mmCIF file of C-alpha atoms in Angstrom:
data_model
loop_
_atom_site.group_PDB
_atom_site.id
_atom_site.type_symbol
_atom_site.label_atom_id
_atom_site.label_comp_id
_atom_site.label_asym_id
_atom_site.label_seq_id
_atom_site.Cartn_x
_atom_site.Cartn_y
_atom_site.Cartn_z
ATOM 1 C CA ALA A 201 -5.785 -163.427 91.695
ATOM 2 C CA GLN A 202 -2.900 -164.642 89.620
ATOM 3 C CA SER A 203 -0.706 -167.324 91.140
ATOM 4 C CA VAL A 204 1.647 -170.158 90.375
ATOM 5 C CA THR A 205 1.889 -173.243 92.554
ATOM 6 C CA GLN A 206 4.580 -175.864 92.558
ATOM 7 C CA PRO A 207 3.305 -178.527 94.960
ATOM 8 C CA ASP A 208 6.617 -180.320 95.398
ATOM 9 C CA ILE A 209 9.251 -178.462 97.390
ATOM 10 C CA HIS A 210 11.878 -181.162 96.995
ATOM 11 C CA ILE A 211 12.136 -184.168 94.700
ATOM 12 C CA THR A 212 14.824 -186.824 94.578
ATOM 13 C CA VAL A 213 15.235 -189.073 91.575
ATOM 14 C CA SER A 214 17.847 -191.591 90.553
ATOM 15 C CA GLU A 215 20.129 -190.787 87.658
ATOM 16 C CA GLY A 216 18.626 -192.160 84.467
ATOM 17 C CA ALA A 217 15.105 -192.143 85.841
ATOM 18 C CA SER A 218 12.325 -190.014 84.397
ATOM 19 C CA LEU A 219 11.267 -186.745 85.980
ATOM 20 C CA GLU A 220 8.087 -184.745 86.202
ATOM 21 C CA LEU A 221 7.848 -181.439 88.058
ATOM 22 C CA ARG A 222 4.384 -180.119 88.645
ATOM 23 C CA CYS A 223 3.152 -176.583 88.088
ATOM 24 C CA ASN A 224 -0.347 -175.201 88.381
ATOM 25 C CA TYR A 225 -1.311 -171.662 87.540
ATOM 26 C CA SER A 226 -4.206 -169.328 88.103
ATOM 27 C CA TYR A 227 -4.611 -166.612 85.505
ATOM 28 C CA GLY A 228 -7.715 -165.033 84.034
ATOM 29 C CA ALA A 229 -6.448 -164.737 80.487
ATOM 30 C CA THR A 230 -4.407 -166.889 78.127
ATOM 31 C CA PRO A 231 -1.262 -167.659 80.076
ATOM 32 C CA TYR A 232 2.290 -167.279 78.872
ATOM 33 C CA LEU A 233 4.253 -169.786 80.913
ATOM 34 C CA PHE A 234 7.905 -170.437 81.603
ATOM 35 C CA TRP A 235 10.207 -172.884 83.284
ATOM 36 C CA TYR A 236 13.540 -171.658 84.641
ATOM 37 C CA VAL A 237 16.403 -173.521 86.249
ATOM 38 C CA GLN A 238 18.737 -172.075 88.850
ATOM 39 C CA SER A 239 21.937 -173.753 89.932
ATOM 40 C CA PRO A 240 23.295 -172.901 93.393
ATOM 41 C CA GLY A 241 24.632 -169.371 93.511
ATOM 42 C CA GLN A 242 23.660 -168.719 89.926
ATOM 43 C CA GLY A 243 21.055 -166.737 88.016
ATOM 44 C CA LEU A 244 18.068 -167.982 86.083
ATOM 45 C CA GLN A 245 18.301 -169.969 82.884
ATOM 46 C CA LEU A 246 15.240 -170.290 80.680
ATOM 47 C CA LEU A 247 14.436 -173.919 79.922
ATOM 48 C CA LEU A 248 11.342 -173.424 77.804
ATOM 49 C CA LYS A 249 8.279 -171.293 77.328
ATOM 50 C CA TYR A 250 4.696 -171.676 76.169
ATOM 51 C CA PHE A 251 2.925 -168.902 74.327
ATOM 52 C CA SER A 252 0.382 -170.625 72.115
ATOM 53 C CA GLY A 253 0.043 -173.385 69.572
ATOM 54 C CA ASP A 254 1.324 -176.876 70.244
ATOM 55 C CA THR A 255 0.702 -177.681 73.877
ATOM 56 C CA LEU A 256 3.836 -179.815 74.111
ATOM 57 C CA VAL A 257 6.882 -177.591 74.040
ATOM 58 C CA GLN A 258 10.477 -178.642 73.786
ATOM 59 C CA GLY A 259 13.238 -176.909 75.634
ATOM 60 C CA ILE A 260 16.930 -177.071 76.222
ATOM 61 C CA LYS A 261 18.806 -179.885 77.957
ATOM 62 C CA GLY A 262 16.219 -182.457 76.895
ATOM 63 C CA PHE A 263 13.340 -180.959 78.865
ATOM 64 C CA GLU A 264 9.789 -180.670 77.654
ATOM 65 C CA ALA A 265 6.576 -179.347 79.161
ATOM 66 C CA GLU A 266 2.931 -179.881 78.441
ATOM 67 C CA PHE A 267 0.312 -177.175 78.760
ATOM 68 C CA LYS A 268 -3.094 -178.461 79.851
ATOM 69 C CA ARG A 269 -5.652 -175.721 79.989
ATOM 70 C CA SER A 270 -8.338 -177.947 81.504
ATOM 71 C CA GLN A 271 -6.073 -178.702 84.447
ATOM 72 C CA SER A 272 -4.388 -175.279 84.604
ATOM 73 C CA SER A 273 -1.100 -177.113 84.551
ATOM 74 C CA PHE A 274 2.255 -176.793 82.863
ATOM 75 C CA ASN A 275 4.312 -179.750 84.051
ATOM 76 C CA LEU A 276 7.974 -180.149 83.194
ATOM 77 C CA ARG A 277 9.316 -183.536 82.150
ATOM 78 C CA LYS A 278 12.559 -185.202 81.247
ATOM 79 C CA PRO A 279 12.802 -188.846 80.212
ATOM 80 C CA SER A 280 16.234 -189.510 81.709
ATOM 81 C CA VAL A 281 17.750 -187.329 84.405
ATOM 82 C CA HIS A 282 21.458 -186.589 84.573
ATOM 83 C CA TRP A 283 23.376 -185.740 87.738
ATOM 84 C CA SER A 284 23.955 -182.247 86.341
ATOM 85 C CA ASP A 285 20.203 -181.600 86.388
ATOM 86 C CA ALA A 286 20.309 -181.193 90.158
ATOM 87 C CA ALA A 287 19.145 -177.614 90.724
ATOM 88 C CA GLU A 288 16.173 -175.464 91.658
ATOM 89 C CA TYR A 289 13.364 -175.262 89.121
ATOM 90 C CA PHE A 290 10.871 -172.411 88.905
ATOM 91 C CA CYS A 291 7.630 -172.198 86.980
ATOM 92 C CA ALA A 292 6.391 -168.712 86.171
ATOM 93 C CA VAL A 293 3.609 -166.853 84.417
ATOM 94 C CA VAL A 294 4.076 -163.444 82.840
ATOM 95 C CA LEU A 295 1.470 -160.780 83.520
ATOM 96 C CA TYR A 296 1.503 -159.260 80.060
ATOM 97 C CA ASN A 297 -1.385 -156.962 80.903
ATOM 98 C CA GLN A 298 0.590 -155.592 83.840
ATOM 99 C CA GLY A 299 3.733 -154.549 82.068
ATOM 100 C CA GLY A 300 5.353 -157.945 81.817
ATOM 101 C CA LYS A 301 6.201 -158.779 85.411
ATOM 102 C CA LEU A 302 6.485 -162.429 86.362
ATOM 103 C CA ILE A 303 4.911 -164.406 89.135
ATOM 104 C CA PHE A 304 7.007 -167.358 90.200
ATOM 105 C CA GLY A 305 6.079 -170.592 91.847
ATOM 106 C CA GLN A 306 7.751 -171.561 95.105
ATOM 107 C CA GLY A 307 10.336 -173.626 93.314
ATOM 108 C CA THR A 308 11.162 -177.324 93.339
ATOM 109 C CA GLU A 309 14.576 -178.481 94.421
ATOM 110 C CA LEU A 310 15.730 -181.484 92.439
ATOM 111 C CA SER A 311 18.284 -183.870 93.863
ATOM 112 C CA VAL A 312 19.741 -186.670 91.752
ATOM 113 C CA LYS A 313 20.933 -189.934 93.292
ATOM 114 C CA PRO A 314 23.801 -191.736 91.609
ATOM 115 C CA GLY B 107 17.875 -162.514 71.961
ATOM 116 C CA ALA B 108 17.868 -159.399 74.048
ATOM 117 C CA VAL B 109 20.607 -159.084 76.624
ATOM 118 C CA VAL B 110 20.352 -157.563 80.075
ATOM 119 C CA SER B 111 23.615 -156.978 81.901
ATOM 120 C CA GLN B 112 23.613 -156.692 85.680
ATOM 121 C CA HIS B 113 26.558 -155.612 87.832
ATOM 122 C CA PRO B 114 28.081 -156.418 90.157
ATOM 123 C CA SER B 115 27.486 -160.158 90.317
ATOM 124 C CA ARG B 116 28.665 -160.297 93.920
ATOM 125 C CA VAL B 117 29.202 -157.622 96.522
ATOM 126 C CA ILE B 118 30.091 -157.637 100.186
ATOM 127 C CA CYS B 119 29.533 -154.473 102.149
ATOM 128 C CA LYS B 120 29.612 -153.337 105.740
ATOM 129 C CA SER B 121 26.509 -152.598 107.725
ATOM 130 C CA GLY B 122 25.408 -149.021 107.351
ATOM 131 C CA THR B 123 26.868 -148.487 103.910
ATOM 132 C CA SER B 124 25.004 -148.229 100.614
ATOM 133 C CA VAL B 125 25.330 -150.455 97.600
ATOM 134 C CA LYS B 126 24.306 -149.712 94.031
ATOM 135 C CA ILE B 127 23.320 -152.430 91.569
ATOM 136 C CA GLU B 128 23.099 -151.625 87.872
ATOM 137 C CA CYS B 129 20.951 -153.246 85.248
ATOM 138 C CA ARG B 130 21.502 -152.379 81.592
ATOM 139 C CA SER B 131 19.675 -153.410 78.464
ATOM 140 C CA LEU B 132 22.465 -153.833 75.943
ATOM 141 C CA ASP B 133 20.754 -154.115 72.597
ATOM 142 C CA PHE B 134 17.293 -152.744 73.172
ATOM 143 C CA GLN B 135 15.515 -149.998 75.016
ATOM 144 C CA ALA B 136 13.648 -150.800 78.189
ATOM 145 C CA THR B 137 11.154 -148.259 79.448
ATOM 146 C CA THR B 138 10.330 -150.654 82.250
ATOM 147 C CA MET B 139 12.485 -152.907 84.378
ATOM 148 C CA PHE B 140 11.552 -155.177 87.228
ATOM 149 C CA TRP B 141 13.563 -155.836 90.359
ATOM 150 C CA TYR B 142 13.175 -159.133 92.190
ATOM 151 C CA ARG B 143 14.597 -160.378 95.446
ATOM 152 C CA GLN B 144 15.302 -163.960 96.394
ATOM 153 C CA PHE B 145 15.873 -165.044 99.967
ATOM 154 C CA PRO B 146 17.949 -168.208 100.507
ATOM 155 C CA LYS B 147 16.041 -171.327 99.571
ATOM 156 C CA LYS B 148 13.069 -169.223 98.530
ATOM 157 C CA SER B 149 11.381 -168.074 95.374
ATOM 158 C CA LEU B 150 11.738 -164.750 93.596
ATOM 159 C CA MET B 151 9.493 -161.952 94.724
ATOM 160 C CA LEU B 152 8.890 -158.758 92.824
ATOM 161 C CA MET B 153 10.157 -155.749 94.753
ATOM 162 C CA ALA B 154 9.448 -152.903 92.405
ATOM 163 C CA THR B 155 8.902 -151.759 88.877
ATOM 164 C CA SER B 156 11.180 -149.059 87.551
ATOM 165 C CA ASN B 157 9.880 -146.734 84.894
ATOM 166 C CA GLU B 158 12.044 -144.532 82.729
ATOM 167 C CA GLY B 159 11.370 -140.900 83.474
ATOM 168 C CA SER B 160 9.026 -141.462 86.379
ATOM 169 C CA LYS B 161 8.934 -142.809 89.902
ATOM 170 C CA ALA B 162 9.277 -146.468 90.596
ATOM 171 C CA THR B 163 6.308 -148.497 91.743
ATOM 172 C CA TYR B 164 6.986 -150.562 94.856
ATOM 173 C CA GLU B 165 5.244 -153.740 95.933
ATOM 174 C CA GLN B 166 3.493 -153.807 99.245
ATOM 175 C CA GLY B 167 5.876 -154.183 102.149
ATOM 176 C CA VAL B 168 8.978 -152.974 100.295
ATOM 177 C CA GLU B 169 10.632 -149.965 101.930
ATOM 178 C CA LYS B 170 10.975 -147.208 99.364
ATOM 179 C CA ASP B 171 13.587 -145.327 101.351
ATOM 180 C CA LYS B 172 15.752 -148.391 101.780
ATOM 181 C CA PHE B 173 15.594 -149.630 98.196
ATOM 182 C CA LEU B 174 16.059 -146.624 95.954
ATOM 183 C CA ILE B 175 15.328 -147.245 92.315
ATOM 184 C CA ASN B 176 16.308 -144.930 89.502
ATOM 185 C CA HIS B 177 15.622 -145.414 85.814
ATOM 186 C CA ALA B 178 17.751 -142.650 84.367
ATOM 187 C CA SER B 179 17.717 -143.696 80.734
ATOM 188 C CA LEU B 180 16.101 -146.161 78.379
ATOM 189 C CA THR B 181 18.940 -148.607 78.956
ATOM 190 C CA LEU B 182 19.814 -148.254 82.633
ATOM 191 C CA SER B 183 18.015 -148.941 85.872
ATOM 192 C CA THR B 184 19.722 -148.915 89.263
ATOM 193 C CA LEU B 185 18.802 -150.297 92.652
ATOM 194 C CA THR B 186 20.535 -148.763 95.651
ATOM 195 C CA VAL B 187 20.309 -150.526 98.970
ATOM 196 C CA THR B 188 20.767 -147.770 101.528
ATOM 197 C CA SER B 189 22.071 -148.170 105.060
ATOM 198 C CA ALA B 190 22.439 -151.871 104.474
ATOM 199 C CA HIS B 191 21.867 -154.366 107.254
ATOM 200 C CA PRO B 192 22.630 -158.087 107.389
ATOM 201 C CA GLU B 193 18.955 -158.852 106.785
ATOM 202 C CA ASP B 194 19.276 -157.146 103.386
ATOM 203 C CA SER B 195 21.621 -159.927 102.320
ATOM 204 C CA SER B 196 19.937 -161.585 99.383
ATOM 205 C CA PHE B 197 20.048 -162.347 95.697
ATOM 206 C CA TYR B 198 18.727 -159.443 93.634
ATOM 207 C CA ILE B 199 17.879 -159.825 89.970
ATOM 208 C CA CYS B 200 16.462 -157.492 87.358
ATOM 209 C CA SER B 201 14.488 -158.162 84.230
ATOM 210 C CA ALA B 202 13.193 -156.243 81.260
ATOM 211 C CA PRO B 203 10.056 -157.206 79.379
ATOM 212 C CA GLY B 204 10.214 -158.295 75.790
ATOM 213 C CA THR B 205 8.021 -157.213 72.912
ATOM 214 C CA GLY B 206 4.385 -157.327 73.901
ATOM 215 C CA ASN B 207 5.364 -157.933 77.516
ATOM 216 C CA THR B 208 5.112 -161.645 76.878
ATOM 217 C CA GLU B 209 8.550 -162.650 78.073
ATOM 218 C CA ALA B 210 11.323 -161.469 80.322
ATOM 219 C CA PHE B 211 15.034 -160.966 79.861
ATOM 220 C CA PHE B 212 16.924 -161.384 83.100
ATOM 221 C CA GLY B 213 20.193 -159.989 84.298
ATOM 222 C CA GLN B 214 22.730 -162.331 85.843
ATOM 223 C CA GLY B 215 21.743 -161.368 89.351
ATOM 224 C CA THR B 216 23.649 -159.831 92.260
ATOM 225 C CA ARG B 217 24.424 -161.646 95.462
ATOM 226 C CA LEU B 218 24.619 -159.071 98.242
ATOM 227 C CA THR B 219 26.185 -159.952 101.561
ATOM 228 C CA VAL B 220 26.091 -157.386 104.337
ATOM 229 C CA VAL B 221 28.545 -157.991 107.167
#
């Protein structure tokens, strides 16, 4: 069955420190993967997406993610976190053979210490 | 990119009343739209798939009679929460698939509070 797992429910990092949010997926075909960010009370903002090609994808706000097929992972990284990055982060896979619905991970809440 | 407009962004209603949420594709046609629900501090779960010109498909455990979905045209899908109760309070968000169903275009979401 298709699934997305984000092992870390909550992560706290210091401002200026590096960040890595983990995401593992289970999907029988070539996955199309996404990372979204959600600020409190807000909707979803797309950070980046992986369809094919270069396994290291660049997104907005200085984020990047690396697709590793052998590990079924799509981890999100940022070299230097800013206080404004505090938010909820969701990894998702699109089921393109089922009309395009998304399966989301549980989400990781990021807190940033000054 | 494609734009999906969702209204209202926030709504407060009394228990027992009904609330309608609209989701419009502004610059493209969407034969399919997805409705998700997000409980506080939780992830987004697919509630149903709306299909233009046919009945919606509901996920297991979602009450069809409580969450009425209508896809009246190629640009409009609506979700009506009927006889709302406080436990229906949630964040509801719609999305339309992109070309090839390989990405999703989300509305802004609706925060429903039932008092």
